mmCIF file of C-alpha atoms in Angstrom:
data_model
loop_
_atom_site.group_PDB
_atom_site.id
_atom_site.type_symbol
_atom_site.label_atom_id
_atom_site.label_comp_id
_atom_site.label_asym_id
_atom_site.label_seq_id
_atom_site.Cartn_x
_atom_site.Cartn_y
_atom_site.Cartn_z
ATOM 1 C CA MET A 1 0.000 0.000 0.000
ATOM 2 C CA LYS A 2 2.979 2.340 0.141
ATOM 3 C CA ASP A 3 2.475 5.102 -2.399
ATOM 4 C CA THR A 4 5.468 7.067 -3.706
ATOM 5 C CA VAL A 5 3.266 9.911 -5.000
ATOM 6 C CA LYS A 6 0.704 10.394 -2.263
ATOM 7 C CA LYS A 7 2.447 11.920 0.735
ATOM 8 C CA ASN A 8 -0.537 13.277 2.639
ATOM 9 C CA TRP A 9 -2.926 11.497 4.956
ATOM 10 C CA MET A 10 -6.206 12.769 6.367
ATOM 11 C CA ILE A 11 -8.262 12.655 9.526
ATOM 12 C CA TYR A 12 -11.889 13.265 8.593
ATOM 13 C CA GLY A 13 -14.055 14.292 11.531
ATOM 14 C CA ALA A 14 -10.996 15.772 13.227
ATOM 15 C CA ASN A 15 -13.140 18.182 15.251
ATOM 16 C CA GLY A 16 -15.016 15.425 17.090
ATOM 17 C CA TYR A 17 -13.995 14.203 20.531
ATOM 18 C CA THR A 18 -11.927 11.228 19.348
ATOM 19 C CA GLY A 19 -10.825 12.814 16.073
ATOM 20 C CA ALA A 20 -9.364 15.794 17.935
ATOM 21 C CA LEU A 21 -7.482 13.534 20.359
ATOM 22 C CA ILE A 22 -5.972 11.660 17.409
ATOM 23 C CA ALA A 23 -5.145 14.893 15.583
ATOM 24 C CA GLU A 24 -3.357 16.305 18.639
ATOM 25 C CA ALA A 25 -1.357 13.106 19.114
ATOM 26 C CA ALA A 26 -0.432 12.944 15.428
ATOM 27 C CA ALA A 27 0.682 16.587 15.369
ATOM 28 C CA GLY A 28 2.881 15.962 18.403
ATOM 29 C CA SER A 29 4.490 12.869 16.921
ATOM 30 C CA SER A 30 7.185 12.271 14.317
ATOM 31 C CA MET A 31 4.544 11.455 11.695
ATOM 32 C CA ARG A 32 3.838 13.714 8.748
ATOM 33 C CA ARG A 33 1.199 16.181 9.909
ATOM 34 C CA PRO A 34 -2.273 15.083 8.840
ATOM 35 C CA VAL A 35 -4.731 17.036 6.749
ATOM 36 C CA LEU A 36 -7.607 17.832 9.127
ATOM 37 C CA ALA A 37 -11.025 17.675 7.527
ATOM 38 C CA GLY A 38 -14.706 17.782 8.356
ATOM 39 C CA ARG A 39 -17.857 19.682 7.599
ATOM 40 C CA ASN A 40 -17.712 22.292 10.392
ATOM 41 C CA ALA A 41 -15.554 25.026 8.863
ATOM 42 C CA SER A 42 -14.944 27.092 11.984
ATOM 43 C CA GLN A 43 -14.001 24.131 14.191
ATOM 44 C CA ILE A 44 -11.786 22.454 11.582
ATOM 45 C CA GLN A 45 -9.963 25.664 10.711
ATOM 46 C CA ALA A 46 -9.413 26.559 14.370
ATOM 47 C CA LEU A 47 -8.023 23.092 15.165
ATOM 48 C CA ALA A 48 -5.814 23.060 12.065
ATOM 49 C CA SER A 49 -4.451 26.505 12.916
ATOM 50 C CA ARG A 50 -3.663 25.461 16.488
ATOM 51 C CA LEU A 51 -1.909 22.259 15.368
ATOM 52 C CA ASP A 52 -0.238 23.779 12.299
ATOM 53 C CA CYS A 53 -2.000 21.407 9.906
ATOM 54 C CA GLU A 54 -3.751 21.863 6.580
ATOM 55 C CA ALA A 55 -7.541 22.219 6.808
ATOM 56 C CA ARG A 56 -10.160 21.023 4.335
ATOM 57 C CA VAL A 57 -13.891 21.475 4.688
ATOM 58 C CA PHE A 58 -16.352 19.252 2.844
ATOM 59 C CA ASP A 59 -19.523 17.316 3.526
ATOM 60 C CA LEU A 60 -20.053 13.604 2.942
ATOM 61 C CA SER A 61 -23.489 14.302 1.486
ATOM 62 C CA SER A 62 -21.655 15.565 -1.602
ATOM 63 C CA ASP A 63 -21.313 13.511 -4.770
ATOM 64 C CA SER A 64 -18.646 10.802 -4.376
ATOM 65 C CA ASP A 65 -16.592 12.351 -7.196
ATOM 66 C CA VAL A 66 -16.476 15.602 -5.230
ATOM 67 C CA ILE A 67 -15.362 13.767 -2.079
ATOM 68 C CA ALA A 68 -12.784 11.789 -4.057
ATOM 69 C CA LYS A 69 -11.294 15.047 -5.334
ATOM 70 C CA GLN A 70 -10.773 16.192 -1.739
ATOM 71 C CA ILE A 71 -8.856 13.051 -0.781
ATOM 72 C CA GLU A 72 -7.086 12.095 -4.013
ATOM 73 C CA ASP A 73 -3.669 13.313 -2.777
ATOM 74 C CA CYS A 74 -3.966 11.314 0.477
ATOM 75 C CA ALA A 75 -2.546 7.825 0.855
ATOM 76 C CA VAL A 76 -4.839 7.110 3.815
ATOM 77 C CA VAL A 77 -8.053 8.524 5.235
ATOM 78 C CA LEU A 78 -8.658 7.872 8.925
ATOM 79 C CA HIS A 79 -12.403 8.358 9.145
ATOM 80 C CA CYS A 80 -13.579 9.542 12.592
ATOM 81 C CA ALA A 81 -16.929 11.185 11.800
ATOM 82 C CA GLY A 82 -19.898 9.295 13.166
ATOM 83 C CA PRO A 83 -22.529 8.071 13.240
ATOM 84 C CA PHE A 84 -20.730 5.698 10.875
ATOM 85 C CA ALA A 85 -24.035 4.162 9.814
ATOM 86 C CA PHE A 86 -24.468 7.346 7.753
ATOM 87 C CA THR A 87 -20.902 8.364 6.959
ATOM 88 C CA ALA A 88 -18.766 5.261 6.391
ATOM 89 C CA LYS A 89 -20.111 4.150 3.025
ATOM 90 C CA PRO A 90 -19.817 7.502 1.190
ATOM 91 C CA MET A 91 -16.250 7.961 2.428
ATOM 92 C CA ALA A 92 -15.287 4.382 1.541
ATOM 93 C CA GLU A 93 -16.781 4.743 -1.937
ATOM 94 C CA ALA A 94 -14.821 7.957 -2.466
ATOM 95 C CA CYS A 95 -11.648 6.239 -1.241
ATOM 96 C CA MET A 96 -12.060 3.531 -3.865
ATOM 97 C CA LYS A 97 -12.421 6.158 -6.571
ATOM 98 C CA ALA A 98 -9.406 8.089 -5.296
ATOM 99 C CA LYS A 99 -7.272 4.933 -4.775
ATOM 100 C CA THR A 100 -6.885 5.914 -1.122
ATOM 101 C CA ALA A 101 -6.744 3.463 1.788
ATOM 102 C CA TYR A 102 -9.722 3.713 4.141
ATOM 103 C CA CYS A 103 -9.719 3.059 7.889
ATOM 104 C CA ASP A 104 -12.091 4.132 10.646
ATOM 105 C CA ILE A 105 -12.897 3.765 14.338
ATOM 106 C CA THR A 106 -16.404 2.305 14.059
ATOM 107 C CA GLY A 107 -17.755 -0.501 16.191
ATOM 108 C CA GLU A 108 -21.138 -0.872 14.471
ATOM 109 C CA ILE A 109 -22.008 -4.313 13.082
ATOM 110 C CA GLY A 110 -24.039 -2.850 10.228
ATOM 111 C CA VAL A 111 -21.109 -0.696 9.132
ATOM 112 C CA PHE A 112 -18.703 -3.645 9.081
ATOM 113 C CA GLN A 113 -21.273 -5.608 7.120
ATOM 114 C CA SER A 114 -21.807 -2.789 4.617
ATOM 115 C CA LEU A 115 -18.076 -2.328 4.036
ATOM 116 C CA HIS A 116 -17.557 -6.088 3.768
ATOM 117 C CA GLU A 117 -20.039 -6.087 0.885
ATOM 118 C CA MET A 118 -17.640 -3.716 -0.913
ATOM 119 C CA ASP A 119 -14.748 -6.187 -0.628
ATOM 120 C CA ALA A 120 -14.696 -7.350 -4.266
ATOM 121 C CA ASN A 121 -14.853 -3.795 -5.616
ATOM 122 C CA ALA A 122 -12.117 -2.679 -3.226
ATOM 123 C CA ARG A 123 -9.842 -5.531 -4.279
ATOM 124 C CA HIS A 124 -10.470 -4.714 -7.923
ATOM 125 C CA ALA A 125 -9.555 -1.085 -7.210
ATOM 126 C CA GLY A 126 -6.502 -2.135 -5.202
ATOM 127 C CA VAL A 127 -7.770 -0.272 -2.134
ATOM 128 C CA LEU A 128 -7.678 -1.310 1.517
ATOM 129 C CA LEU A 129 -10.881 -1.085 3.586
ATOM 130 C CA LEU A 130 -9.960 -1.426 7.263
ATOM 131 C CA PRO A 131 -12.732 -0.396 9.658
ATOM 132 C CA GLY A 132 -12.442 -0.721 13.423
ATOM 133 C CA VAL A 133 -8.870 0.404 14.160
ATOM 134 C CA GLY A 134 -9.758 1.791 17.607
ATOM 135 C CA PHE A 135 -10.823 0.110 20.842
ATOM 136 C CA ASP A 136 -13.643 -1.094 18.627
ATOM 137 C CA VAL A 137 -12.327 -3.657 17.589
ATOM 138 C CA VAL A 138 -8.525 -3.963 17.800
ATOM 139 C CA PRO A 139 -8.070 -5.562 21.262
ATOM 140 C CA THR A 140 -11.026 -7.936 20.993
ATOM 141 C CA ASP A 141 -10.156 -8.819 17.391
ATOM 142 C CA CYS A 142 -6.541 -9.597 18.292
ATOM 143 C CA VAL A 143 -7.670 -11.713 21.268
ATOM 144 C CA ALA A 144 -10.169 -13.535 19.032
ATOM 145 C CA ARG A 145 -7.491 -14.274 16.422
ATOM 146 C CA THR A 146 -5.065 -15.474 19.109
ATOM 147 C CA VAL A 147 -7.704 -17.838 20.514
ATOM 148 C CA TYR A 148 -8.162 -19.226 16.998
ATOM 149 C CA GLU A 149 -4.401 -19.573 16.459
ATOM 150 C CA GLN A 150 -4.082 -21.547 19.703
ATOM 151 C CA MET A 151 -7.347 -23.485 19.245
ATOM 152 C CA PRO A 152 -8.065 -23.735 15.493
ATOM 153 C CA ALA A 153 -10.852 -26.268 16.115
ATOM 154 C CA ALA A 154 -12.868 -23.807 18.246
ATOM 155 C CA VAL A 155 -16.577 -23.827 17.454
ATOM 156 C CA SER A 156 -17.614 -21.047 19.848
ATOM 157 C CA LEU A 157 -16.068 -17.819 21.063
ATOM 158 C CA ARG A 158 -17.214 -15.642 23.940
ATOM 159 C CA LEU A 159 -15.589 -12.221 24.062
ATOM 160 C CA ALA A 160 -16.004 -9.905 27.038
ATOM 161 C CA PHE A 161 -14.605 -6.539 28.016
ATOM 162 C CA ALA A 162 -14.710 -4.254 31.032
ATOM 163 C CA GLY A 163 -13.560 -0.723 31.720
ATOM 164 C CA LEU A 164 -15.342 1.365 29.092
ATOM 165 C CA SER A 165 -17.414 3.382 31.553
ATOM 166 C CA HIS A 166 -17.169 6.827 29.905
ATOM 167 C CA ILE A 167 -18.335 7.458 26.342
ATOM 168 C CA SER A 168 -18.128 10.343 23.885
ATOM 169 C CA ALA A 169 -21.074 12.080 22.253
ATOM 170 C CA GLY A 170 -20.410 10.258 18.988
ATOM 171 C CA THR A 171 -20.449 6.861 20.676
ATOM 172 C CA MET A 172 -23.652 7.771 22.483
ATOM 173 C CA ARG A 173 -25.331 8.787 19.210
ATOM 174 C CA SER A 174 -24.309 5.525 17.533
ATOM 175 C CA ALA A 175 -25.544 3.516 20.524
ATOM 176 C CA LEU A 176 -28.935 5.240 20.458
ATOM 177 C CA LEU A 177 -29.264 4.604 16.742
ATOM 178 C CA GLY A 178 -28.611 0.935 17.454
ATOM 179 C CA LEU A 179 -31.714 0.773 19.640
ATOM 180 C CA ALA A 180 -33.806 0.822 16.483
ATOM 181 C CA ASP A 181 -32.537 -2.720 15.875
ATOM 182 C CA ASP A 182 -32.146 -5.798 18.067
ATOM 183 C CA SER A 183 -29.034 -6.976 19.802
ATOM 184 C CA VAL A 184 -27.037 -9.486 17.753
ATOM 185 C CA VAL A 185 -25.017 -12.668 18.258
ATOM 186 C CA ARG A 186 -23.592 -15.074 15.704
ATOM 187 C CA LYS A 187 -25.070 -18.575 15.697
ATOM 188 C CA ASP A 188 -23.963 -21.322 13.310
ATOM 189 C CA GLY A 189 -22.227 -18.716 11.173
ATOM 190 C CA ARG A 190 -25.245 -16.436 10.846
ATOM 191 C CA LEU A 191 -25.969 -13.088 12.459
ATOM 192 C CA THR A 192 -28.921 -13.711 14.774
ATOM 193 C CA SER A 193 -31.091 -11.107 16.489
ATOM 194 C CA ILE A 194 -31.877 -11.378 20.189
ATOM 195 C CA PRO A 195 -33.683 -8.950 22.526
ATOM 196 C CA TYR A 196 -31.494 -6.457 24.352
ATOM 197 C CA PHE A 197 -30.275 -7.650 27.786
ATOM 198 C CA SER A 198 -31.783 -11.111 27.218
ATOM 199 C CA ARG A 199 -28.484 -13.008 27.422
ATOM 200 C CA THR A 200 -26.178 -12.809 30.439
ATOM 201 C CA ALA A 201 -23.005 -14.404 31.772
ATOM 202 C CA GLN A 202 -21.264 -14.331 35.151
ATOM 203 C CA ILE A 203 -17.663 -13.247 34.510
ATOM 204 C CA ASP A 204 -14.849 -12.355 36.936
ATOM 205 C CA LEU A 205 -12.858 -10.185 34.530
ATOM 206 C CA THR A 206 -12.192 -7.469 37.130
ATOM 207 C CA ASP A 207 -11.742 -7.884 40.878
ATOM 208 C CA ARG A 208 -15.148 -9.489 41.322
ATOM 209 C CA THR A 209 -17.688 -11.619 39.511
ATOM 210 C CA GLU A 210 -20.329 -9.524 37.765
ATOM 211 C CA THR A 211 -23.283 -9.966 35.449
ATOM 212 C CA TYR A 212 -22.330 -9.222 31.856
ATOM 213 C CA HIS A 213 -24.854 -8.700 29.053
ATOM 214 C CA ALA A 214 -24.551 -9.674 25.404
ATOM 215 C CA ILE A 215 -24.286 -6.569 23.217
ATOM 216 C CA PRO A 216 -24.136 -5.959 19.446
ATOM 217 C CA TRP A 217 -20.379 -5.202 19.422
ATOM 218 C CA GLY A 218 -18.548 -5.161 16.123
ATOM 219 C CA ASP A 219 -16.715 -8.428 16.773
ATOM 220 C CA VAL A 220 -19.939 -10.350 16.252
ATOM 221 C CA PHE A 221 -19.212 -9.591 12.603
ATOM 222 C CA THR A 222 -15.441 -9.107 12.441
ATOM 223 C CA ALA A 223 -14.321 -12.018 14.638
ATOM 224 C CA PHE A 224 -16.025 -14.384 12.201
ATOM 225 C CA VAL A 225 -14.018 -12.837 9.347
ATOM 226 C CA SER A 226 -10.823 -13.110 11.414
ATOM 227 C CA THR A 227 -11.368 -16.658 12.688
ATOM 228 C CA GLY A 228 -14.231 -18.448 10.948
ATOM 229 C CA ILE A 229 -15.539 -19.507 14.376
ATOM 230 C CA PRO A 230 -19.294 -19.982 13.776
ATOM 231 C CA ASN A 231 -20.704 -19.049 17.198
ATOM 232 C CA ILE A 232 -19.691 -15.683 18.641
ATOM 233 C CA GLU A 233 -21.050 -13.538 21.458
ATOM 234 C CA VAL A 234 -19.702 -10.319 22.986
ATOM 235 C CA PHE A 235 -20.443 -9.343 26.585
ATOM 236 C CA THR A 236 -19.857 -6.297 28.761
ATOM 237 C CA THR A 237 -21.187 -4.817 31.959
ATOM 238 C CA VAL A 238 -24.161 -2.474 31.604
ATOM 239 C CA PRO A 239 -24.993 -0.352 34.678
ATOM 240 C CA SER A 240 -28.522 -0.851 35.995
ATOM 241 C CA SER A 241 -29.313 2.837 35.422
ATOM 242 C CA GLN A 242 -28.475 2.476 31.727
ATOM 243 C CA ARG A 243 -30.505 -0.737 31.449
ATOM 244 C CA LEU A 244 -33.502 0.988 33.002
ATOM 245 C CA LEU A 245 -33.173 3.976 30.668
ATOM 246 C CA LEU A 246 -32.740 1.859 27.566
ATOM 247 C CA GLY A 247 -35.526 -0.456 28.677
ATOM 248 C CA ALA A 248 -37.833 2.545 28.961
ATOM 249 C CA LEU A 249 -36.966 3.593 25.404
ATOM 250 C CA MET A 250 -37.479 0.167 23.822
ATOM 251 C CA PRO A 251 -41.324 0.309 23.675
ATOM 252 C CA LEU A 252 -40.961 3.348 21.406
ATOM 253 C CA ARG A 253 -39.432 1.128 18.746
ATOM 254 C CA SER A 254 -42.542 -1.040 18.636
ATOM 255 C CA LEU A 255 -44.791 1.995 18.713
ATOM 256 C CA LEU A 256 -42.982 3.939 15.987
ATOM 257 C CA GLY A 257 -41.712 1.129 13.788
ATOM 258 C CA ARG A 258 -38.001 0.764 13.038
ATOM 259 C CA SER A 259 -37.693 3.453 10.399
ATOM 260 C CA ARG A 260 -39.331 6.185 12.471
ATOM 261 C CA ALA A 261 -37.648 4.875 15.639
ATOM 262 C CA ARG A 262 -34.291 5.286 13.906
ATOM 263 C CA SER A 263 -35.148 8.891 13.105
ATOM 264 C CA PHE A 264 -36.331 9.477 16.658
ATOM 265 C CA PHE A 265 -33.241 7.949 18.294
ATOM 266 C CA GLY A 266 -31.026 9.851 15.878
ATOM 267 C CA ALA A 267 -32.688 13.138 16.807
ATOM 268 C CA LEU A 268 -32.488 12.253 20.513
ATOM 269 C CA GLY A 269 -28.777 11.563 20.213
ATOM 270 C CA LYS A 270 -28.177 14.860 18.466
ATOM 271 C CA MET A 271 -30.113 16.704 21.168
ATOM 272 C CA LEU A 272 -28.186 15.009 23.997
ATOM 273 C CA SER A 273 -24.741 15.353 22.380
ATOM 274 C CA PRO A 274 -23.826 18.674 24.066
ATOM 275 C CA LEU A 275 -24.341 17.023 27.469
ATOM 276 C CA VAL A 276 -21.877 14.164 26.815
ATOM 277 C CA LYS A 277 -18.223 15.145 27.067
ATOM 278 C CA GLY A 278 -16.321 11.853 27.096
ATOM 279 C CA PRO A 279 -13.632 10.906 29.628
ATOM 280 C CA ASP A 280 -11.258 13.616 30.799
ATOM 281 C CA GLU A 281 -7.477 13.465 30.568
ATOM 282 C CA THR A 282 -7.075 11.939 34.028
ATOM 283 C CA VAL A 283 -9.452 9.074 33.256
ATOM 284 C CA ARG A 284 -7.809 8.442 29.890
ATOM 285 C CA ARG A 285 -4.374 8.350 31.521
ATOM 286 C CA THR A 286 -5.171 6.225 34.570
ATOM 287 C CA ALA A 287 -8.050 3.897 33.723
ATOM 288 C CA ARG A 288 -7.515 0.434 32.279
ATOM 289 C CA ALA A 289 -9.629 -1.918 30.189
ATOM 290 C CA ARG A 290 -9.675 -5.715 30.251
ATOM 291 C CA ILE A 291 -10.637 -8.151 27.518
ATOM 292 C CA GLU A 292 -11.368 -11.874 27.683
ATOM 293 C CA GLY A 293 -11.621 -14.431 24.925
ATOM 294 C CA LEU A 294 -13.080 -17.840 25.784
ATOM 295 C CA GLY A 295 -12.926 -20.450 23.041
ATOM 296 C CA MET A 296 -14.486 -23.908 23.100
ATOM 297 C CA ASP A 297 -14.012 -26.792 20.695
ATOM 298 C CA GLY A 298 -16.470 -29.527 19.762
ATOM 299 C CA ARG A 299 -15.268 -31.809 22.555
ATOM 300 C CA GLY A 300 -15.873 -29.229 25.269
ATOM 301 C CA HIS A 301 -12.235 -28.229 25.746
ATOM 302 C CA THR A 302 -11.836 -24.529 26.538
ATOM 303 C CA LEU A 303 -9.144 -21.888 26.174
ATOM 304 C CA CYS A 304 -9.362 -18.580 28.060
ATOM 305 C CA LEU A 305 -7.108 -15.606 27.279
ATOM 306 C CA ARG A 306 -7.156 -12.289 29.101
ATOM 307 C CA LEU A 307 -5.633 -8.974 28.142
ATOM 308 C CA GLU A 308 -5.246 -5.628 29.889
ATOM 309 C CA THR A 309 -4.729 -2.367 28.040
ATOM 310 C CA GLN A 310 -5.329 1.363 28.241
ATOM 311 C CA GLU A 311 -8.655 3.112 28.719
ATOM 312 C CA GLY A 312 -10.718 2.835 25.555
ATOM 313 C CA TYR A 313 -10.234 6.317 24.073
ATOM 314 C CA ALA A 314 -6.540 6.446 24.976
ATOM 315 C CA PHE A 315 -6.192 3.060 23.308
ATOM 316 C CA THR A 316 -8.019 4.295 20.205
ATOM 317 C CA VAL A 317 -5.635 7.220 19.759
ATOM 318 C CA GLU A 318 -2.580 4.958 19.799
ATOM 319 C CA SER A 319 -4.037 2.066 17.802
ATOM 320 C CA ALA A 320 -5.483 4.298 15.069
ATOM 321 C CA LEU A 321 -2.152 6.058 14.575
ATOM 322 C CA ALA A 322 -0.304 2.732 14.640
ATOM 323 C CA ALA A 323 -2.628 1.495 11.894
ATOM 324 C CA VAL A 324 -2.028 4.602 9.785
ATOM 325 C CA ARG A 325 1.746 4.256 10.190
ATOM 326 C CA ARG A 326 1.620 0.643 9.058
ATOM 327 C CA ILE A 327 -0.480 1.492 6.008
ATOM 328 C CA LEU A 328 1.774 4.408 5.037
ATOM 329 C CA ASP A 329 4.840 2.183 5.434
ATOM 330 C CA GLY A 330 3.273 -0.719 3.536
ATOM 331 C CA ARG A 331 3.608 -3.023 6.569
ATOM 332 C CA LEU A 332 0.586 -5.255 6.064
ATOM 333 C CA GLU A 333 0.328 -9.031 6.232
ATOM 334 C CA LYS A 334 0.872 -10.736 2.872
ATOM 335 C CA GLY A 335 -2.407 -11.285 1.043
ATOM 336 C CA HIS A 336 -4.234 -8.706 3.161
ATOM 337 C CA GLU A 337 -3.062 -5.503 1.494
ATOM 338 C CA THR A 338 -6.361 -4.695 -0.247
ATOM 339 C CA GLY A 339 -10.071 -5.313 0.116
ATOM 340 C CA PHE A 340 -11.977 -5.596 3.389
ATOM 341 C CA GLN A 341 -9.713 -6.535 6.281
ATOM 342 C CA THR A 342 -9.833 -6.759 10.054
ATOM 343 C CA PRO A 343 -6.995 -5.427 12.237
ATOM 344 C CA SER A 344 -5.663 -8.888 13.126
ATOM 345 C CA LEU A 345 -5.691 -10.014 9.495
ATOM 346 C CA ALA A 346 -4.103 -6.823 8.176
ATOM 347 C CA PHE A 347 -1.420 -6.503 10.874
ATOM 348 C CA GLY A 348 -1.300 -9.839 12.710
ATOM 349 C CA SER A 349 -2.696 -10.867 16.075
ATOM 350 C CA ASN A 350 0.164 -9.161 17.960
ATOM 351 C CA PHE A 351 -0.787 -5.739 16.609
ATOM 352 C CA VAL A 352 -2.535 -4.948 19.904
ATOM 353 C CA PHE A 353 0.863 -4.862 21.622
ATOM 354 C CA GLU A 354 1.889 -1.857 19.544
ATOM 355 C CA VAL A 355 -0.329 0.096 21.937
ATOM 356 C CA GLY A 356 1.449 0.986 25.169
ATOM 357 C CA LEU A 357 0.608 -0.701 28.487
ATOM 358 C CA THR A 358 -0.968 -3.719 26.771
ATOM 359 C CA ARG A 359 -0.199 -7.047 28.434
ATOM 360 C CA TRP A 360 -1.523 -10.561 28.861
ATOM 361 C CA LEU A 361 -2.956 -11.332 32.288
#
């Protein structure tokens, strides 16, 4: 993927919570300074001026040829503008036209699925599509791949994580949009809908055993691509206050129907966005996240791997920039340079250890 002509790389959505953190880290590193882009002219220009970066302002509702023109001199676009359910596809389509590698920080199953459907076209264009290079889904994906490498006959995989207690406005908006659909697991190779909070597990991933709930995390899609394991579930802790709030909102989906519920939850997320700030610097620096992968083969033998790493947003900053560096340098696993890829396939299952403070437990 190394391109001798294209020297630039871009962060689109650089004015968002996570995009700005990545932009600040990139500008303070030895990397070539990124082009900072988004649709909010005043915010993008102010950030670019402060970080001494080039600014570009354009909207993803534009024609794909117009978007492609904005990114054609960039070797990589790191897409950080959510909700990705609305923004990922137009940017990925423009990247294929511009012959520019695409990566993002989504964790939405539907987005992974949509981009996976573009795999053949991306391969034909010689373009990499690599969604999920943040906390969603690098650590869980690398754990899943490692479980598979150590137990290739696994028929089920249970992933769990703890420590993502603070979320940004963008994550909140994506989560609310997801309420218009069911929760999802993978059963016998197929994505299968289940009611929210209907599946639980008792897991001692932290200092005590807690009730974890199955959630529609991106690995339900991506771990199958990375491993071929046919039965996959992802669990995390959900505070009772959040369960009560979400439970109160669920009847609206039945009342409104999914299409109107999606519009309603989208509007609600936009309205609540100013109230959600994301974790502060102290939390990002001091908090830790833990991930578990539990594989089981057809004879009932199990393999459990546990990983500790940085707080989710701090992890995303480092892992996203590590992914960009690898793409710019052409350091991808053989046979995984183009088309739809997962982090562990593109960079290997040890990629997670390129993020500081990551260790096996």
